[in-house]
CSV table of C-alpha atoms and ligand atoms in Angstrom, one decimal:
chain,number,residue,atom,x,y,z
A,202,MET,CA,0.0,0.0,0.0
A,203,THR,CA,1.4,3.4,-0.9
A,204,VAL,CA,0.6,6.7,0.8
A,205,SER,CA,0.1,9.5,-1.6
A,206,ASN,CA,2.6,12.4,-1.6
A,207,GLU,CA,0.1,14.8,-3.0
A,208,THR,CA,-0.8,17.7,-0.8
A,209,SER,CA,-4.3,18.0,0.6
A,210,SER,CA,-6.2,20.8,2.2
A,211,VAL,CA,-7.5,18.5,5.0
A,212,PRO,CA,-5.8,15.9,7.2
A,213,VAL,CA,-5.8,12.6,5.4
A,214,PRO,CA,-6.5,9.3,7.3
A,215,LYS,CA,-4.2,6.4,6.7
A,216,PRO,CA,-5.6,4.4,3.8
A,217,TRP,CA,-5.7,1.2,5.8
A,218,VAL,CA,-7.8,3.0,8.5
A,219,MET,CA,-10.4,3.9,5.8
A,220,GLY,CA,-10.4,0.2,4.9
A,221,ILE,CA,-11.9,-0.7,8.3
A,222,ALA,CA,-15.6,-1.5,8.5
A,223,PRO,CA,-16.8,0.0,11.8
A,224,TYR,CA,-17.8,-2.3,14.6
A,225,VAL,CA,-21.6,-2.8,14.7
A,226,PRO,CA,-22.7,-3.0,18.3
A,227,GLY,CA,-25.7,-5.1,19.5
A,228,ARG,CA,-28.8,-2.9,19.4
A,229,ALA,CA,-31.1,-2.3,22.4
A,230,THR,CA,-34.0,-0.7,20.5
A,231,GLY,CA,-36.3,-1.4,17.5
A,232,ASP,CA,-36.4,0.5,14.3
A,233,ASP,CA,-38.9,2.8,15.9
A,234,GLY,CA,-36.7,3.5,18.9
A,235,ARG,CA,-38.7,1.5,21.3
A,236,PRO,CA,-36.7,-0.5,23.9
A,237,LEU,CA,-36.8,-4.2,23.3
A,238,ALA,CA,-35.7,-7.3,25.2
A,239,LYS,CA,-32.0,-7.2,24.4
A,240,LEU,CA,-30.7,-10.6,23.2
A,241,SER,CA,-28.1,-9.0,20.9
A,242,ALA,CA,-24.9,-8.5,23.0
A,243,ASN,CA,-24.4,-11.7,25.0
A,244,GLU,CA,-24.9,-9.9,28.3
A,245,ASN,CA,-25.8,-11.8,31.5
A,246,PRO,CA,-29.6,-11.8,31.8
A,247,LEU,CA,-29.3,-12.1,35.6
A,248,GLY,CA,-27.3,-8.9,35.8
A,249,CYS,CA,-24.3,-8.9,38.1
A,250,SER,CA,-23.3,-10.1,41.5
A,251,ALA,CA,-25.0,-8.1,44.3
A,252,LYS,CA,-21.6,-7.9,46.0
A,253,ALA,CA,-20.0,-6.4,42.8
A,254,ARG,CA,-22.8,-3.8,42.7
A,255,GLU,CA,-22.2,-2.9,46.4
A,256,ALA,CA,-18.4,-2.6,45.8
A,257,PHE,CA,-19.1,-0.4,42.8
A,258,VAL,CA,-21.6,1.9,44.6
A,259,ALA,CA,-19.4,2.2,47.7
A,260,GLU,CA,-16.6,3.8,45.6
A,261,ALA,CA,-17.6,7.4,45.9
A,262,ASP,CA,-14.3,9.1,45.1
A,263,MET,CA,-14.2,10.2,41.5
A,264,SER,CA,-11.6,12.9,41.8
A,265,ARG,CA,-8.5,10.7,41.9
A,266,TYR,CA,-7.0,8.7,39.0
A,267,PRO,CA,-7.5,5.0,39.4
A,268,ASP,CA,-4.6,2.7,40.4
A,269,PRO,CA,-2.6,2.6,37.1
A,270,GLY,CA,-1.3,-0.9,38.0
A,271,ALA,CA,-4.7,-2.4,39.0
A,272,THR,CA,-2.7,-4.0,41.8
A,273,LEU,CA,-5.5,-5.4,43.9
A,274,LEU,CA,-7.3,-6.8,40.9
A,275,ARG,CA,-4.2,-8.5,39.6
A,276,GLU,CA,-3.5,-10.0,43.0
A,277,ALA,CA,-7.1,-11.3,43.2
A,278,LEU,CA,-6.8,-12.8,39.7
A,279,ALA,CA,-3.4,-14.3,40.5
A,280,ALA,CA,-4.8,-16.0,43.6
A,281,GLU,CA,-7.9,-17.2,41.8
A,282,TYR,CA,-6.1,-18.8,38.9
A,283,ASP,CA,-2.6,-19.5,40.3
A,284,LEU,CA,-0.9,-16.9,38.1
A,285,ASP,CA,2.1,-14.5,38.4
A,286,PRO,CA,0.5,-11.1,39.1
A,287,ALA,CA,3.3,-9.4,37.2
A,288,ARG,CA,2.3,-11.2,34.0
A,289,ILE,CA,-1.4,-10.1,34.2
A,290,LEU,CA,-2.4,-7.2,31.9
A,291,TYR,CA,-5.7,-5.4,32.2
A,292,GLY,CA,-7.7,-3.4,29.7
A,293,THR,CA,-10.7,-1.3,29.0
A,294,GLY,CA,-12.6,-4.4,28.1
A,295,SER,CA,-10.7,-7.3,26.6
A,296,ASP,CA,-11.2,-5.3,23.3
A,297,GLU,CA,-8.4,-3.1,24.4
A,298,LEU,CA,-6.2,-6.1,25.0
A,299,LEU,CA,-6.9,-7.4,21.5
A,300,HIS,CA,-5.8,-4.0,20.1
A,301,LEU,CA,-2.7,-3.9,22.3
A,302,ALA,CA,-1.6,-7.3,20.9
A,303,ALA,CA,-1.8,-6.0,17.4
A,304,GLY,CA,-0.3,-2.6,18.3
A,305,ALA,CA,2.7,-4.3,19.9
A,306,PHE,CA,3.3,-7.2,17.6
A,307,ALA,CA,2.0,-6.5,14.1
A,308,ALA,CA,2.6,-3.7,11.5
A,309,HIS,CA,2.3,-2.9,7.9
A,310,GLY,CA,3.3,-5.8,5.8
A,311,ASP,CA,2.6,-8.4,8.5
A,312,GLU,CA,-0.2,-10.9,8.3
A,313,VAL,CA,-2.8,-11.5,11.0
A,314,VAL,CA,-4.8,-14.7,10.9
A,315,TYR,CA,-8.3,-15.5,12.2
A,316,VAL,CA,-11.2,-17.7,11.2
A,317,ARG,CA,-13.9,-16.8,8.7
A,318,TYR,CA,-16.6,-16.2,11.2
A,319,GLY,CA,-14.3,-14.7,13.8
A,320,PHE,CA,-14.9,-11.9,16.4
A,321,ALA,CA,-15.3,-8.6,14.5
A,322,VAL,CA,-12.6,-6.8,16.6
A,323,TYR,CA,-9.8,-8.9,15.2
A,324,ASP,CA,-10.3,-7.5,11.7
A,325,ILE,CA,-10.3,-3.9,13.1
A,326,ALA,CA,-7.3,-4.5,15.3
A,327,ALA,CA,-5.3,-6.0,12.4
A,328,ARG,CA,-6.2,-3.3,9.9
A,329,ARG,CA,-5.7,-0.5,12.4
A,330,VAL,CA,-2.0,-1.2,12.4
A,331,GLY,CA,-1.8,-1.7,8.7
A,332,ALA,CA,-1.4,-5.4,8.8
A,333,THR,CA,-3.0,-7.7,6.3
A,334,PRO,CA,-5.9,-9.8,7.5
A,335,VAL,CA,-5.8,-13.5,6.4
A,336,ILE,CA,-9.0,-15.6,6.8
A,337,ALA,CA,-9.0,-19.3,7.5
A,338,PRO,CA,-12.1,-21.1,6.2
A,339,ASP,CA,-14.5,-22.7,8.7
A,340,LYS,CA,-15.7,-26.3,8.9
A,341,ASP,CA,-19.5,-26.1,9.1
A,342,TYR,CA,-19.1,-22.9,11.1
A,343,GLY,CA,-16.6,-24.5,13.5
A,344,THR,CA,-12.9,-23.7,13.8
A,345,ASP,CA,-10.7,-25.8,11.6
A,346,VAL,CA,-7.2,-26.0,13.0
A,347,ASP,CA,-5.8,-27.4,9.8
A,348,ALA,CA,-7.3,-24.6,7.8
A,349,ILE,CA,-5.7,-22.1,10.2
A,350,LEU,CA,-2.3,-23.8,9.8
A,351,SER,CA,-2.6,-23.9,6.1
A,352,VAL,CA,-2.7,-20.0,5.9
A,353,VAL,CA,0.0,-19.4,8.4
A,354,THR,CA,3.2,-18.1,6.7
A,355,PRO,CA,6.5,-16.7,8.0
A,356,ARG,CA,4.8,-13.3,7.7
A,357,THR,CA,2.1,-14.3,10.2
A,358,LYS,CA,2.6,-12.3,13.4
A,359,ILE,CA,-0.6,-13.0,15.2
A,360,VAL,CA,-3.3,-15.7,15.2
A,361,TYR,CA,-6.4,-14.6,16.9
A,362,LEU,CA,-8.8,-17.3,18.0
A,363,ALA,CA,-11.9,-17.0,20.3
A,364,ASN,CA,-12.6,-20.3,22.1
A,365,PRO,CA,-15.5,-20.7,22.3
A,366,ASN,CA,-16.0,-18.5,19.3
A,367,ASN,CA,-18.3,-15.6,18.7
A,368,PRO,CA,-20.6,-15.5,16.6
A,369,THR,CA,-20.5,-19.3,16.0
A,370,SER,CA,-20.6,-20.5,19.6
A,371,THR,CA,-18.4,-23.4,18.8
A,372,LEU,CA,-15.6,-24.8,21.0
A,373,VAL,CA,-12.2,-26.3,20.0
A,374,SER,CA,-10.9,-29.1,22.2
A,375,ARG,CA,-7.9,-28.9,24.4
A,376,ASP,CA,-6.0,-31.3,22.2
A,377,GLU,CA,-6.8,-29.3,19.1
A,378,ILE,CA,-5.6,-26.0,20.8
A,379,ALA,CA,-2.4,-27.8,21.8
A,380,ARG,CA,-1.9,-29.1,18.3
A,381,LEU,CA,-2.5,-25.6,16.8
A,382,HIS,CA,0.0,-24.0,19.2
A,383,ALA,CA,2.6,-26.7,18.6
A,384,ALA,CA,2.5,-26.1,14.9
A,385,LEU,CA,2.7,-22.3,15.0
A,386,PRO,CA,6.1,-20.6,14.5
A,387,LYS,CA,7.7,-19.6,17.8
A,388,ASP,CA,7.6,-15.9,16.8
A,389,CYS,CA,3.9,-15.9,16.0
A,390,LEU,CA,1.7,-14.6,18.8
A,391,PHE,CA,-1.2,-16.9,19.6
A,392,VAL,CA,-4.0,-14.8,21.1
A,393,LEU,CA,-6.6,-17.1,22.7
A,394,ASP,CA,-9.7,-15.1,23.5
A,395,GLN,CA,-11.6,-16.8,26.3
A,396,ALA,CA,-14.4,-14.3,26.7
A,397,TYR,CA,-16.9,-17.1,27.3
A,398,SER,CA,-14.7,-19.6,29.2
A,399,GLU,CA,-16.6,-19.1,32.5
A,400,TYR,CA,-19.6,-20.7,30.8
A,401,LEU,CA,-17.7,-23.9,30.1
A,402,GLU,CA,-17.9,-27.0,32.3
A,403,PRO,CA,-14.5,-27.9,33.9
A,404,GLU,CA,-14.0,-30.8,31.4
A,405,GLN,CA,-14.4,-28.4,28.5
A,406,ASP,CA,-11.4,-26.3,29.5
A,407,ASP,CA,-9.2,-25.7,26.5
A,408,GLY,CA,-6.0,-25.5,28.5
A,409,GLY,CA,-5.3,-22.0,27.4
A,410,LEU,CA,-4.2,-20.6,30.7
A,411,GLU,CA,-1.8,-23.5,31.3
A,412,LEU,CA,-0.3,-22.9,27.8
A,413,ALA,CA,0.1,-19.2,28.6
A,414,LYS,CA,1.9,-20.0,31.8
A,415,SER,CA,4.6,-22.0,30.0
A,416,GLN,CA,4.7,-20.8,26.4
A,417,ASP,CA,6.3,-17.4,25.4
A,418,ASN,CA,4.0,-16.9,22.4
A,419,VAL,CA,0.5,-17.4,24.0
A,420,PHE,CA,-1.7,-14.5,25.2
A,421,VAL,CA,-5.0,-15.5,26.9
A,422,THR,CA,-7.6,-12.8,27.3
A,423,ARG,CA,-10.7,-12.9,29.6
A,424,THR,CA,-13.4,-10.4,30.3
A,425,PHE,CA,-15.7,-9.2,33.1
A,426,SER,CA,-18.3,-8.3,30.5
A,427,LYS,CA,-20.0,-11.7,30.0
A,428,ILE,CA,-20.7,-14.1,32.9
A,429,TYR,CA,-19.7,-11.5,35.5
A,430,GLY,CA,-22.2,-9.0,34.1
A,431,LEU,CA,-20.0,-5.9,34.3
A,432,ALA,CA,-20.1,-5.0,30.6
A,433,ALA,CA,-20.8,-1.3,31.3
A,434,GLU,CA,-17.5,-1.0,33.3
A,435,ARG,CA,-15.3,-2.3,30.5
A,436,ILE,CA,-12.8,-4.6,32.3
A,437,GLY,CA,-10.7,-7.3,30.6
A,438,TRP,CA,-7.5,-9.0,31.6
A,439,GLY,CA,-4.9,-11.1,29.9
A,440,TYR,CA,-2.0,-13.4,30.7
A,441,GLY,CA,1.2,-13.8,28.8
A,442,SER,CA,5.0,-13.9,29.1
A,443,ALA,CA,6.8,-11.1,31.1
A,444,ALA,CA,8.3,-9.8,27.9
A,445,MET,CA,5.0,-9.8,26.0
A,446,ILE,CA,3.2,-8.0,28.8
A,447,ASP,CA,6.0,-5.4,29.1
A,448,ALA,CA,5.6,-4.6,25.4
A,449,MET,CA,1.9,-4.1,25.7
A,450,HIS,CA,2.2,-2.0,28.8
A,451,ARG,CA,4.2,0.5,26.8
A,452,ILE,CA,1.3,1.4,24.5
A,453,ARG,CA,-1.8,1.0,26.8
A,454,ALA,CA,-3.6,4.0,28.1
A,455,PRO,CA,-2.2,4.9,31.5
A,456,PHE,CA,-5.4,4.7,33.5
A,457,ASN,CA,-7.3,2.1,31.5
A,458,VAL,CA,-9.6,0.6,34.2
A,459,THR,CA,-11.7,2.8,36.5
A,460,THR,CA,-11.4,2.6,40.3
A,461,ALA,CA,-15.0,1.5,40.8
A,462,GLY,CA,-14.6,-1.0,38.0
A,463,GLN,CA,-11.5,-2.6,39.6
A,464,LYS,CA,-13.4,-2.9,42.9
A,465,ALA,CA,-16.5,-4.3,41.3
A,466,ALA,CA,-14.4,-6.8,39.4
A,467,ILE,CA,-12.6,-8.1,42.5
A,468,ALA,CA,-16.0,-8.6,44.2
A,469,ALA,CA,-17.4,-10.3,41.1
A,470,LEU,CA,-14.5,-12.6,40.9
A,471,HIS,CA,-15.0,-13.8,44.5
A,472,ASP,CA,-18.8,-14.3,44.1
A,473,HIS,CA,-18.5,-17.9,43.0
A,474,GLU,CA,-22.2,-18.5,43.8
A,475,PHE,CA,-23.4,-15.9,41.3
A,476,VAL,CA,-21.1,-17.3,38.6
A,477,ALA,CA,-22.3,-20.9,39.2
A,478,MET,CA,-25.9,-19.7,39.2
A,479,SER,CA,-25.4,-17.8,35.9
A,480,ARG,CA,-23.7,-20.9,34.3
A,481,ALA,CA,-26.5,-23.2,35.5
A,482,HIS,CA,-29.2,-20.8,34.2
A,483,ASN,CA,-27.5,-20.5,30.9
A,484,ALA,CA,-27.0,-24.3,30.5
A,485,LYS,CA,-30.6,-25.0,31.3
A,486,TRP,CA,-32.2,-22.4,28.9
A,487,ARG,CA,-29.6,-22.9,26.2
A,488,THR,CA,-30.6,-26.6,26.1
A,489,TRP,CA,-34.2,-25.7,26.2
A,490,LEU,CA,-34.0,-23.2,23.3
A,491,ALA,CA,-31.8,-25.5,21.2
A,492,GLU,CA,-34.5,-28.2,21.6
A,493,GLU,CA,-37.2,-25.7,20.5
A,494,VAL,CA,-35.1,-24.8,17.4
A,495,ALA,CA,-34.5,-28.5,16.6
A,496,ALA,CA,-38.3,-29.0,16.7
A,497,LEU,CA,-38.5,-26.4,13.9
A,498,GLY,CA,-36.0,-28.3,11.8
A,499,ASN,CA,-38.6,-29.2,9.2
A,500,HIS,CA,-38.8,-25.5,8.6
A,501,GLY,CA,-35.1,-25.3,7.9
A,502,LEU,CA,-34.0,-24.0,11.3
A,503,ARG,CA,-30.8,-25.4,12.8
A,504,ALA,CA,-28.8,-24.2,15.8
A,505,VAL,CA,-25.0,-24.6,15.7
A,506,PRO,CA,-24.0,-26.7,18.9
A,507,SER,CA,-23.2,-24.0,21.4
A,508,ALA,CA,-20.7,-23.8,24.2
A,509,THR,CA,-21.6,-20.1,25.0
A,510,ASN,CA,-24.4,-18.0,26.3
A,511,PHE,CA,-25.9,-17.6,22.8
A,512,LEU,CA,-27.2,-19.7,19.9
A,513,LEU,CA,-26.3,-19.2,16.3
A,514,ILE,CA,-29.5,-20.2,14.5
A,515,LEU,CA,-29.3,-20.9,10.7
A,516,PHE,CA,-32.3,-20.3,8.5
A,517,GLU,CA,-32.2,-22.7,5.6
A,518,GLY,CA,-35.9,-22.9,4.7
A,519,ASP,CA,-38.8,-20.6,3.8
A,520,VAL,CA,-38.3,-18.2,6.6
A,521,THR,CA,-35.1,-16.2,6.0
A,522,ALA,CA,-32.9,-14.9,8.9
A,523,GLU,CA,-33.7,-11.4,7.8
A,524,ARG,CA,-37.5,-12.1,8.0
A,525,ALA,CA,-37.0,-13.7,11.4
A,526,TYR,CA,-34.9,-10.8,12.7
A,527,LYS,CA,-37.6,-8.4,11.7
A,528,GLY,CA,-40.4,-10.6,13.0
A,529,LEU,CA,-38.6,-11.1,16.4
A,530,MET,CA,-38.1,-7.3,16.6
A,531,GLU,CA,-41.9,-6.8,16.0
A,532,ALA,CA,-42.5,-9.3,18.8
A,533,GLY,CA,-40.3,-7.3,21.2
A,534,TYR,CA,-36.9,-9.1,20.9
A,535,ILE,CA,-33.7,-7.6,19.5
A,536,THR,CA,-31.3,-10.3,18.2
A,537,ARG,CA,-28.2,-10.1,16.1
A,538,TRP,CA,-28.4,-10.5,12.3
A,539,LEU,CA,-24.9,-10.6,10.9
A,540,PRO,CA,-24.9,-10.1,7.1
A,541,GLY,CA,-21.9,-7.8,7.5
A,542,GLN,CA,-19.9,-10.8,8.9
A,543,GLY,CA,-20.9,-13.1,6.1
A,544,LEU,CA,-23.8,-14.6,7.9
A,545,PRO,CA,-26.9,-13.3,6.1
A,546,ASN,CA,-28.6,-16.7,6.8
A,547,ALA,CA,-28.2,-16.7,10.6
A,548,LEU,CA,-29.3,-15.0,13.8
A,549,ARG,CA,-27.3,-14.9,17.0
A,550,ILE,CA,-29.6,-15.0,20.0
A,551,THR,CA,-28.4,-14.5,23.5
A,552,ILE,CA,-29.8,-16.8,26.2
A,553,GLY,CA,-31.9,-14.4,28.2
A,554,THR,CA,-34.2,-14.7,31.3
A,555,GLU,CA,-36.7,-17.6,31.3
A,556,GLU,CA,-39.4,-15.2,30.2
A,557,ASP,CA,-37.4,-13.8,27.3
A,558,THR,CA,-36.2,-17.3,26.2
A,559,ARG,CA,-39.7,-18.7,26.2
A,560,GLY,CA,-40.9,-15.6,24.5
A,561,VAL,CA,-38.4,-15.7,21.7
A,562,ALA,CA,-39.1,-19.4,21.1
A,563,ALA,CA,-42.9,-18.7,20.9
A,564,ALA,CA,-42.3,-15.8,18.5
A,565,LEU,CA,-40.1,-18.1,16.3
A,566,ARG,CA,-42.8,-20.8,16.2
A,567,THR,CA,-45.4,-18.2,15.2
A,568,LEU,CA,-43.1,-16.9,12.5
A,569,VAL,CA,-42.5,-20.3,10.8
A,570,ALA,CA,-46.2,-21.3,11.2
A,571,GLY,CA,-47.2,-18.1,9.3
A,572,ALA,CA,-44.6,-18.7,6.5
Z,85,PLP,C1,-17.7,-10.0,24.1
Z,85,PLP,C2,-16.4,-10.5,23.6
Z,85,PLP,C3,-15.2,-9.9,23.9
Z,85,PLP,C4,-15.1,-8.8,24.8
Z,85,PLP,O1,-15.5,-7.9,25.3
Z,85,PLP,P1,-15.1,-6.8,26.3
Z,85,PLP,O2,-16.4,-6.3,26.7
Z,85,PLP,O3,-14.3,-5.8,25.5
Z,85,PLP,O4,-14.3,-7.4,27.3
Z,85,PLP,C5,-14.0,-10.4,23.4
Z,85,PLP,N1,-14.0,-11.4,22.6
Z,85,PLP,C6,-15.2,-12.0,22.2
Z,85,PLP,C7,-15.1,-13.2,21.3
Z,85,PLP,C8,-16.4,-11.5,22.7
Z,85,PLP,O5,-17.5,-12.1,22.3
């Protein structure tokens, strides 16, 4: 890519920045502006831990900068997961961590790999630094380790992989993650985005944190936005080698996690009961909704097997995903239709409260019956 030398009367953005398709956030309102049951952003329908809310509300001092080192939060995370607190990085959501990885390890001319239906932020993070995105094809919406390895070259500086993945909800096994890592070049950063890992059962653990403890090229990211229900506070954390974390510290914003957010996150981390309740609620209603969708299989509906707090529902019959998206909106539910991510035939629906989950299933049944 060449940058023009011609003079301009206005500041000219970098050409690769103008090649970025802006992130499309999950909506909370209908086309007419009316608030709807929000099943579009994978938030926790049970809210957050009461203890986290108390810690948040109790933090009244807004005049001082937050602890730039997030010391107590790092110590709490280190104790919880048996980590070295010095190797924990924190961010304004894990989104910031994904950007820091690209900012520190990729540049113009480098390649950044992710799967075809990968998390939208990877594309933005790669293009922002002028790197070239390289897409690995999927296998029936799931992550295909061999396909990833087939596009990795000596120019690949980062492989981003969400496990489980968003928007497909699929999970790659521990053995496959280990096989992928073992085959990557040692100088290729493997960013394993575990935004949904707290929704997994212990036997589904992909081994990412163990890998990050011992391997210099693995960076695991986690978030407080999903099961912990602190999305508004924007808190993520990541674990990598000391050298990797040092590089990313150099480019992060100095005070990137708020004081109240740090305190709420510590309380949320320690409220195991709330996390277990959220996981159980999700498992129960995800299974229920998946069965409802399976019952509509003769109308061409199919849910991708999910390891997350959402279902990706494919519409392969008379009712299109677009029609279902609009119909659900009319019925009071906002879901995620993703034509911009190559999924015009699918809706991503967050597992909500019992009432909302039953409601969305009833609305789907009505829609297909009327088709
Ligand atoms: C939601 C999500 C994140 C992170 O969100 P933050 O709120 O920025 O922590 C990261 N990766 C994936 C795959 C997600 O779905």
